[in-house]
Coordinates of C-alpha atoms in Angstrom, one line a residue:
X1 CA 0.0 0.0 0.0
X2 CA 1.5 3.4 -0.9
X3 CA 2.2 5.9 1.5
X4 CA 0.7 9.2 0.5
X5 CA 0.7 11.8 3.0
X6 CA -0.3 14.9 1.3
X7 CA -3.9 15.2 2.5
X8 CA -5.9 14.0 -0.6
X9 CA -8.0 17.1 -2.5
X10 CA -11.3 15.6 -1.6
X11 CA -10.5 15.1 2.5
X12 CA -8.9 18.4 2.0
X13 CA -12.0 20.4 0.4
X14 CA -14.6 18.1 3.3
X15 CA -12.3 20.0 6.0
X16 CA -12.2 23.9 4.3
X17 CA -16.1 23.1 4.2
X18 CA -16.0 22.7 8.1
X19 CA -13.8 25.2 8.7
X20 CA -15.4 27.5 6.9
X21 CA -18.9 27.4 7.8
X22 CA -17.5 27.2 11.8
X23 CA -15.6 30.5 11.3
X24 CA -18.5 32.0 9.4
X25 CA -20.7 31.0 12.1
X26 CA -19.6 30.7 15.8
X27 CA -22.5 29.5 16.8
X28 CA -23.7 26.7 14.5
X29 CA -23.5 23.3 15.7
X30 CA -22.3 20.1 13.4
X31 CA -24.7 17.7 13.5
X32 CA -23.7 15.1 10.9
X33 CA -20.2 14.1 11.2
X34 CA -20.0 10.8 12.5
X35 CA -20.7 9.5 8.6
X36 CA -17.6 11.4 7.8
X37 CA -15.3 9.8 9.9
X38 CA -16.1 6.1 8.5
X39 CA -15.3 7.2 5.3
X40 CA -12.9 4.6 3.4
X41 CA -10.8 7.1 2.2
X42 CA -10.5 8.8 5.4
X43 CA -9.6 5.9 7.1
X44 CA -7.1 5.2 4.5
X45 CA -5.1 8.5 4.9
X46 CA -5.8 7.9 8.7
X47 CA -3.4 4.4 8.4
X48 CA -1.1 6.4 6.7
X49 CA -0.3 9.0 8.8
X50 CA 0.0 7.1 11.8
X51 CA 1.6 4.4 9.4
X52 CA 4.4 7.3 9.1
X53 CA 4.5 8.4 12.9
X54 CA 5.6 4.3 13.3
X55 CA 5.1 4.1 17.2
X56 CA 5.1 1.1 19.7
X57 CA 2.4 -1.3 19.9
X58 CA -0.6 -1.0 22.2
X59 CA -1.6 -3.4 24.4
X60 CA -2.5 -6.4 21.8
X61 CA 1.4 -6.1 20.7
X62 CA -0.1 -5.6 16.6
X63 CA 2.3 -3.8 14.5
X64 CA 2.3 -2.2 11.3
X65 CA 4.5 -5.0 9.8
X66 CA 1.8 -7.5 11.0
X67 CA -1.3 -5.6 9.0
X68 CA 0.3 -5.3 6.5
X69 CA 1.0 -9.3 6.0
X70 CA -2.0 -9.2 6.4
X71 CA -3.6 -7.0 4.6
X72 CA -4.1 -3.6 5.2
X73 CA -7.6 -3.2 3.1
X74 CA -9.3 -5.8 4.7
X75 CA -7.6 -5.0 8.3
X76 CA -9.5 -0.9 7.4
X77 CA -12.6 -3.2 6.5
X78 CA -12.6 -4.5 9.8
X79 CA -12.3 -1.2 11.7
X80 CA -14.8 0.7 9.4
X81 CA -17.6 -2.2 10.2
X82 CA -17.4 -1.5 14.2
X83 CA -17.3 1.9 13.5
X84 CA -20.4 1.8 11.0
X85 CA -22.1 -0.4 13.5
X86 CA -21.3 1.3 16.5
X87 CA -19.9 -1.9 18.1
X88 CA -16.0 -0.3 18.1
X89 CA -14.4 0.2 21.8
X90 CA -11.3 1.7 22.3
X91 CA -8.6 -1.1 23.5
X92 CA -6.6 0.0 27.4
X93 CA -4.2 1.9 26.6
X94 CA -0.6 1.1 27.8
X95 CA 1.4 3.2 30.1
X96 CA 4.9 3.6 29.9
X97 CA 6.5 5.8 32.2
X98 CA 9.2 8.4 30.9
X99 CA 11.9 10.2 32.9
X100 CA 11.8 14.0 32.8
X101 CA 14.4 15.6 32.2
X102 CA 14.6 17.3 35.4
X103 CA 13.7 14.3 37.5
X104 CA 10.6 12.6 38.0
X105 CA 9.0 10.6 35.6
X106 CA 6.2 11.5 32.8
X107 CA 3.7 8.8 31.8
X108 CA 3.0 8.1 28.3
X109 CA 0.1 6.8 26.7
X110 CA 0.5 4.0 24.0
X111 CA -3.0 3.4 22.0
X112 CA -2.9 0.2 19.9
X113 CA -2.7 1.0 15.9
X114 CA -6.4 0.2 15.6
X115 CA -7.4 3.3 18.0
X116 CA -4.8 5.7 16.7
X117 CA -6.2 4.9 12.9
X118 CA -9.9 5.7 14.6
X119 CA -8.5 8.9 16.3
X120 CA -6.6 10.1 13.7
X121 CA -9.8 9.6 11.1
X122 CA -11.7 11.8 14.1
X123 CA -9.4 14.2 14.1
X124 CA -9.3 14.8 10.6
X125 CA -12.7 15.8 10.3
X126 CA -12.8 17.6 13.7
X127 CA -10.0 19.6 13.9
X128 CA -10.9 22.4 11.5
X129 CA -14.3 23.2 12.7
X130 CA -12.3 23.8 16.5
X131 CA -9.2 25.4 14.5
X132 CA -12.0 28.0 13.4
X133 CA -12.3 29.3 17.1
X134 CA -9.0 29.4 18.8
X135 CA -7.8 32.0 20.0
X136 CA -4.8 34.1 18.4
X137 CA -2.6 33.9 21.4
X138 CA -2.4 29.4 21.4
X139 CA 0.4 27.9 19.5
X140 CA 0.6 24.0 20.6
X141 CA -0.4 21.6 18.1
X142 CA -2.2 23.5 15.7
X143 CA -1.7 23.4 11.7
X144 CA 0.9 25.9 10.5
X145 CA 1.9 27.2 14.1
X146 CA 5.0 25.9 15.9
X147 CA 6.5 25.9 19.2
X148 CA 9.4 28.6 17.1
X149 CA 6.3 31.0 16.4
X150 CA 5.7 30.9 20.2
X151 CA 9.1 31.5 20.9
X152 CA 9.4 34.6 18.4
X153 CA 6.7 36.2 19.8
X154 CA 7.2 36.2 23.3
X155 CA 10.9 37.5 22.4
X156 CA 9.3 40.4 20.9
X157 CA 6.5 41.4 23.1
X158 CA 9.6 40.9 26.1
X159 CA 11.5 43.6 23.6
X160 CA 8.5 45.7 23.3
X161 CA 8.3 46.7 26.8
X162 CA 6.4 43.7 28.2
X163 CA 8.5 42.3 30.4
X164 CA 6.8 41.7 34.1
X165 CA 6.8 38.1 33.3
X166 CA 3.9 35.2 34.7
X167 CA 6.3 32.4 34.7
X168 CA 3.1 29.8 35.1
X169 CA 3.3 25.7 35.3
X170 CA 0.3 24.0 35.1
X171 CA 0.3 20.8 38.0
X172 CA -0.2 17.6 35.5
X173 CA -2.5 19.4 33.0
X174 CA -3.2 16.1 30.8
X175 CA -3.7 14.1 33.5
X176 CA -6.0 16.6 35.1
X177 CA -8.4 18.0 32.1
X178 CA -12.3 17.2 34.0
X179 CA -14.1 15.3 31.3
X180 CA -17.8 16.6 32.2
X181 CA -16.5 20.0 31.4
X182 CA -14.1 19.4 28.7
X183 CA -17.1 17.1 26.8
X184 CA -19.2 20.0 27.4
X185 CA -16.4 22.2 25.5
X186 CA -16.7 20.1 22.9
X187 CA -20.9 19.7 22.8
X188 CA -20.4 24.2 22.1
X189 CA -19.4 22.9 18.6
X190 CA -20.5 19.6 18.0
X191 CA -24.1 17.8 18.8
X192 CA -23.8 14.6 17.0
X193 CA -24.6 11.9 19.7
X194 CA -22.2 9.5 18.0
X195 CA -19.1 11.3 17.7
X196 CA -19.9 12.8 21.4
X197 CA -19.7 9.0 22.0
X198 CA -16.5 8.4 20.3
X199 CA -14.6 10.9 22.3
X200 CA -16.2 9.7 25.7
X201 CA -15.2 6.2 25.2
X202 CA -11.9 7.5 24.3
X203 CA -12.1 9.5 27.5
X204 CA -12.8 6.4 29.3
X205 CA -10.8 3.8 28.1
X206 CA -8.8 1.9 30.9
X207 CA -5.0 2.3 31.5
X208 CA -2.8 -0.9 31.6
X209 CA 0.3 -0.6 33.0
X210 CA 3.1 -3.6 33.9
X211 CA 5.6 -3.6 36.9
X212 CA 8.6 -5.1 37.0
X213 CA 7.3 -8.4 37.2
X214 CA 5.5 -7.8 33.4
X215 CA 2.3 -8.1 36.1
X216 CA -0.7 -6.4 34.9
X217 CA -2.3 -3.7 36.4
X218 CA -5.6 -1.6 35.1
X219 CA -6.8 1.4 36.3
X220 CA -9.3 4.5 35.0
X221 CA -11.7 2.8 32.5
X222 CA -15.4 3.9 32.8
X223 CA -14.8 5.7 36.9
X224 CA -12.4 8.1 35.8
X225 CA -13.7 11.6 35.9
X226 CA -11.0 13.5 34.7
X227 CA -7.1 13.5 32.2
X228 CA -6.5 12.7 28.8
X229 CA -3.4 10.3 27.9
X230 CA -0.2 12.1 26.8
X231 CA 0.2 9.8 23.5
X232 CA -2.8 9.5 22.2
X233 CA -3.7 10.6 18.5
X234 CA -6.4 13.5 19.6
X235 CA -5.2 14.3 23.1
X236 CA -3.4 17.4 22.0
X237 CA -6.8 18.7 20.0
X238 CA -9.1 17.8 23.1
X239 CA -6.2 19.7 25.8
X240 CA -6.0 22.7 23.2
X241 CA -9.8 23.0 23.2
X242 CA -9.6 22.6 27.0
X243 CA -7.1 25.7 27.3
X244 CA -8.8 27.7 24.5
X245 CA -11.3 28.4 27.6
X246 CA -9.0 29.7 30.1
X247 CA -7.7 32.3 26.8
X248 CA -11.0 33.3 25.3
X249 CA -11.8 34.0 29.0
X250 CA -8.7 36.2 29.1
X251 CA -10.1 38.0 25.8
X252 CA -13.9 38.3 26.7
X253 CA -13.1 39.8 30.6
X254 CA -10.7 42.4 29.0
X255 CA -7.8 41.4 30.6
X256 CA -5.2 41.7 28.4
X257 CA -6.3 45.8 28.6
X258 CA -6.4 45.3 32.1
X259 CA -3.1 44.2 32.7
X260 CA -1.3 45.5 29.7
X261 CA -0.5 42.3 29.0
X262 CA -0.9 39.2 26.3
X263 CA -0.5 34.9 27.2
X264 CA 1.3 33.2 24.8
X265 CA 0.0 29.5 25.6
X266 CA 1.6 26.1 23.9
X267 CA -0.6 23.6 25.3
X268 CA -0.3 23.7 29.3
X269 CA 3.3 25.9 29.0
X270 CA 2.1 29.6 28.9
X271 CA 3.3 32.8 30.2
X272 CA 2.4 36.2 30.5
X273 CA 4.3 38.8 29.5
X274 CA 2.3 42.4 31.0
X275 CA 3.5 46.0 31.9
X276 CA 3.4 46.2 35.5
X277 CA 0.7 44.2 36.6
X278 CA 1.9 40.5 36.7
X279 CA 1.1 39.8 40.0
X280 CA -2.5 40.7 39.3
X281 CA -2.7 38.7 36.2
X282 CA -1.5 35.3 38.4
X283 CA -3.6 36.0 41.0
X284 CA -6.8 36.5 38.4
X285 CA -5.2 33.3 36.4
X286 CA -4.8 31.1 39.9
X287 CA -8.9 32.1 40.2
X288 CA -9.8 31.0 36.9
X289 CA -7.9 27.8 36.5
X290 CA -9.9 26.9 39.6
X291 CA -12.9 27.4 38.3
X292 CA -11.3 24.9 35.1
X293 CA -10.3 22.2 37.8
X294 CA -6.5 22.4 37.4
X295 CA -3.6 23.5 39.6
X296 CA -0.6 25.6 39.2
X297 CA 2.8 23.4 40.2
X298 CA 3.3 26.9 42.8
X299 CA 7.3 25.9 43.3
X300 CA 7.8 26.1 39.2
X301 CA 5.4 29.3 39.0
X302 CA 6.8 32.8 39.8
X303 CA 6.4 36.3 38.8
X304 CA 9.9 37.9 37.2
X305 CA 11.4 40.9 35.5
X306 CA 12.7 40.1 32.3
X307 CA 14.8 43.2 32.1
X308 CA 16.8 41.5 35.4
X309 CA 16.1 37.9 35.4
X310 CA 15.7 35.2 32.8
X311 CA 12.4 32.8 33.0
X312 CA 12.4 29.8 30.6
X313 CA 10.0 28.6 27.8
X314 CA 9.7 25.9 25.6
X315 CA 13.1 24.9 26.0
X316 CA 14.0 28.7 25.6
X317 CA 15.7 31.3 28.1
X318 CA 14.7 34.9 27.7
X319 CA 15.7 38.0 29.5
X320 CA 19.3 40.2 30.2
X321 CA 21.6 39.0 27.8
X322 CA 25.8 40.1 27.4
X323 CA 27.3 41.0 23.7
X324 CA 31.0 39.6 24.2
X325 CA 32.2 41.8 22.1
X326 CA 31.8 45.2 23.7
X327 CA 29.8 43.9 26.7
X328 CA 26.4 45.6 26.3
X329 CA 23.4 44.3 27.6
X330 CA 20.2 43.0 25.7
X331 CA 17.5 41.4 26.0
X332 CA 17.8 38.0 24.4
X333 CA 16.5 34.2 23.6
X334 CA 18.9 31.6 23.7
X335 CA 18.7 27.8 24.2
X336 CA 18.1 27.0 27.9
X337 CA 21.0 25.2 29.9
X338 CA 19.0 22.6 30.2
X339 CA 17.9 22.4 26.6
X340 CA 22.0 22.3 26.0
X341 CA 22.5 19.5 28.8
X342 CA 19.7 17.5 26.9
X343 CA 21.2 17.0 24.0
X344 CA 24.7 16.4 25.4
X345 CA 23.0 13.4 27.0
X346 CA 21.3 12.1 23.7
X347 CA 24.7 12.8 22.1
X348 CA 26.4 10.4 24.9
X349 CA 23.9 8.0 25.0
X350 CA 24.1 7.1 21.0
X351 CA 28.1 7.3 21.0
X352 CA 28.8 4.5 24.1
X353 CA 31.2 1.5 23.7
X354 CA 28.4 -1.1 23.1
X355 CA 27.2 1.0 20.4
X356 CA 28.7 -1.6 17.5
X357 CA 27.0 -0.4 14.1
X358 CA 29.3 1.0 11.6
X359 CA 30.6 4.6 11.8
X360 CA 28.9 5.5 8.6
X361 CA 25.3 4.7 10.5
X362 CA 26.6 6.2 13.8
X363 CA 27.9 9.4 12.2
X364 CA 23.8 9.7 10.0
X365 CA 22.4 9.2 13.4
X366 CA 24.3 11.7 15.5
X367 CA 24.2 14.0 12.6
X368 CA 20.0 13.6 12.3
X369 CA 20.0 14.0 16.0
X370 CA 22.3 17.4 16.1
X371 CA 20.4 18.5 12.9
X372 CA 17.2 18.3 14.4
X373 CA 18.0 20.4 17.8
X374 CA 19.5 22.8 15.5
X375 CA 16.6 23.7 13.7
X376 CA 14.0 23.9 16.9
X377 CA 17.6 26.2 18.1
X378 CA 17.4 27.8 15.2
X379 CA 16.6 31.6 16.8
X380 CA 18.2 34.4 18.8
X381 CA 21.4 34.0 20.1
X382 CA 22.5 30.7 19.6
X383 CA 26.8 30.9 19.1
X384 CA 27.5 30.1 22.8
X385 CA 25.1 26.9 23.0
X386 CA 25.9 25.5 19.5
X387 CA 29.7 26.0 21.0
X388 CA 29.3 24.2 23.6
X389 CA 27.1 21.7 22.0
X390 CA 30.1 21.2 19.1
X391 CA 32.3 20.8 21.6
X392 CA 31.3 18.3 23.6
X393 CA 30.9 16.2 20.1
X394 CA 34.2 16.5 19.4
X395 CA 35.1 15.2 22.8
X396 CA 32.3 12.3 22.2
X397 CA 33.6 11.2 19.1
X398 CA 36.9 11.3 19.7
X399 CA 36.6 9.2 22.8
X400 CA 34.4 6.7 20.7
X401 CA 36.6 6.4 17.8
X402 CA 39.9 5.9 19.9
X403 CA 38.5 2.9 22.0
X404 CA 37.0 1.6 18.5
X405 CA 40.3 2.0 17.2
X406 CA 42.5 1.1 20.1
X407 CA 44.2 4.3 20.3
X408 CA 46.7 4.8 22.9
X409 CA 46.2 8.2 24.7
X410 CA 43.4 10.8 23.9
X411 CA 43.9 11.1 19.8
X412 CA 44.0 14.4 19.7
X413 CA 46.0 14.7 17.1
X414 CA 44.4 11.5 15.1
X415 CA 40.4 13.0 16.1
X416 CA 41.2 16.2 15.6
X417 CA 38.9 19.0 15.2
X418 CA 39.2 19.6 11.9
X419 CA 39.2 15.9 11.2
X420 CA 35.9 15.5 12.9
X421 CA 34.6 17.5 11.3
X422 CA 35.9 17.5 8.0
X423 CA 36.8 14.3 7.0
X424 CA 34.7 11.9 9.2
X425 CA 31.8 14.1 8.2
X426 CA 30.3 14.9 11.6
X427 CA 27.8 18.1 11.6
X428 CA 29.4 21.6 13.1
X429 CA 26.7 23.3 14.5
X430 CA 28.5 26.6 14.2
X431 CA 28.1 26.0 10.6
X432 CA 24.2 25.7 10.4
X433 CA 22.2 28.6 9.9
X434 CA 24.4 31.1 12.5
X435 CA 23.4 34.5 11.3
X436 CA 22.3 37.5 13.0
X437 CA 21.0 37.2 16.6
X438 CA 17.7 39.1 16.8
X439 CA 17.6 41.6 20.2
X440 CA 16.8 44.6 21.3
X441 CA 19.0 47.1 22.9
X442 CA 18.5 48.2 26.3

């Protein structure tokens, strides 16, 4: 089966349709969708796209390789029957728990292939009717917006003047999201029963997770009341929507006039950048995400002065920043130490002694990995980071290479720089995409 992932013309007109009849009219509600989302050649692209994302297994260990032995047509046959007939039910989804970078652990939400194919199909027919109504200020998971637009944006309202900085964390927003209310979010838009059902079941399904003993343990299924598994195809839609109310709130009350200020929201990371008046604007925030049944995490939220101190976002660091040069100060966005640290880690976990493949496949590897932080890193002042990040390669390599090779002392002179670099083919960050540092002079 070929792998086409250009949205095909006639999904793609079905969804301007919806989006354009839900941005013409705010408050019409869809009534016949559920139709839509069985459609063969929805579910087809569907397979595809989460085909392309690859991904674990769920719970009944099925992979892609296995359908496809199978037969893919007859395995979407399958899937569009229960859905037709109403008799689908999401699968438990399987929990595997992730360390965070700065300790603790995150869970993870693995949906077997079947639900992510029904989710995705969902989500392709839903997400352009909620697309219509978000709000200006929300940047996570939405269709032509990035986490970089984010970024840019907060740099330049912080350079405009705005910089009495909300510094907010959200306590386990995912896990935390009250179904009643976020169903009811969703209901605004859409009134068919049978898609209504389709996301509660999703809502519901049970969490499997193993201990070290590969013993089973279930928990949620139909008595949870609240959260929305990180992993899963439409949990990013269903927390944007979630947020959306907490920022058109913001809008309607007037508080950006209030507090001369503006949120810049990815997902559950937002901050808000305000002339004067931050403390106010957490206090109003704490009030209202009460209201919403979620918690600030109060240790990682904090109210700063970006013209003195730096507050992180999105793997960003913002605030006073130092030309070497002649020593002035600016106000800047660079890559976070802890961004930096991160992929110093990746970079020594990929180049460790067991690590037998051949250097050609080690050296595409490292060089994907480096080439992807580097364009997320791709804005504001960068130099010092992608410095420190091409030196501790160099180090990495060199240390791999000489135990590969058996080479008495440290090879400097073998690994050198330049040889790294150069002939072995390695990726110098300095030489991606350094140009001019955007800032503002204080």
């Amino acid at each position: 089966m070929a792998m086409n992932l250009e949205t095909p013309e006639k999904i793609r007109n079905l969804q301007r349709k919806l989006y354009c009849k839900a941005k013409a009219e705010p408050a019409f509600r869809f009534y016949a969708l559920y139709d839509k989302i069985c459609r063969e050649d929805i579910l087809r692209h569907a397979y595809a796209l989460a085909r392309a994302n690859a991904g674990a297994p769920g719970v009944d260990e099925m992979t892609f390789a296995q359908i496809e032995a199978e037969g893919v047509e007859k395995w979407l046959a399958g899937l569009r029957e229960e859905l037709v007939s109403k008799t689908y039910r999401p699968q438990p989804v399987r929990r595997v728990m992730l360390p965070k970078p700065g300790g603790g652990e995150r869970p993870l939400g693995i949906p077997t292939i079947r639900d992510r194919v029904a989710q995705t199909a969902a989500k392709l027919v839903l997400e352009p009717i909620f697309e219509a109504n978000f709000e200006d200020s929300a940047y996570g998971y939405r269709p032509r917006r990035s986490g970089t637009d984010a970024i840019k944006e907060v740099h330049r309202l912080v350079c405009r003047g705005y910089t009495d900085v909300v510094d907010a964390d959200l306590s386990k927003y995912f896990d935390t999201i009250p179904h009643s209310d976020l169903l009811k979010s969703v209901a605004r838009r859409i009134v068919d029963r049978h898609v209504l059902r389709l996301i509660k079941l999703r809502l519901k399904a049970p969490i499997e997770e193993r201990d070290g003993d590969g013993k089973r343990h279930m928990s949620g299924g139909k008595s949870s009341t609240c959260g929305t598994p990180q992993g899963g195809v439409a949990s990013p839609l269903l927390s944007v929507i979630y947020m959306n109310r907490f920022l058109k709130h913001w809008r309607l009350t007037g508080r950006g006039e209030a507090f001369r200020a503006h949120v810049i929201s990815y997902a559950d990371d937002f901050v808000i950048l305000s002339r004067g008046h931050a403390a106010e604007a957490l206090a109003w925030a704490r009030m209202v995400m009460t209201k919403l049944g979620l918690t600030f995490n109060e240790a990682k939220t904090s109210v700063k002065d970006a013209r003195t101190e730096h507050f992180e976002f999105l793997g960003y660091r913002f605030g006073p920043h130092r030309f070497r040069k002649d020593g002035h100060w600016y106000l800047g966005a660079s890559p976070s130490k802890k961004s930096v640290q991160r992929i110093k880690t990746k970079v020594g976990d990929l180049l460790v002694t067991g690590n037998k493949e051949p250097w050609p496949e080690v050296r595409t590897q490292l060089n994907r990995l480096l080439r992807g932080w580097s364009a997320y890193f791709g804005y504001g002042t960068r130099l010092p980071a992608y410095r420190a990040v091409d030196n501790h390669v160099h180090d990495r390599v060199r240390a791999f290479l000489c135990k590969r090779h058996k080479v008495q002392g440290r090879g400097t002179q073998r690994f050198s720089d330049d040889q790294v670099f150069g002939e072995l083919g390695v990726l110098r960050l300095r030489r991606v995409h350094i140009g001019p540092s955007p800032c503002a002079s204080r």
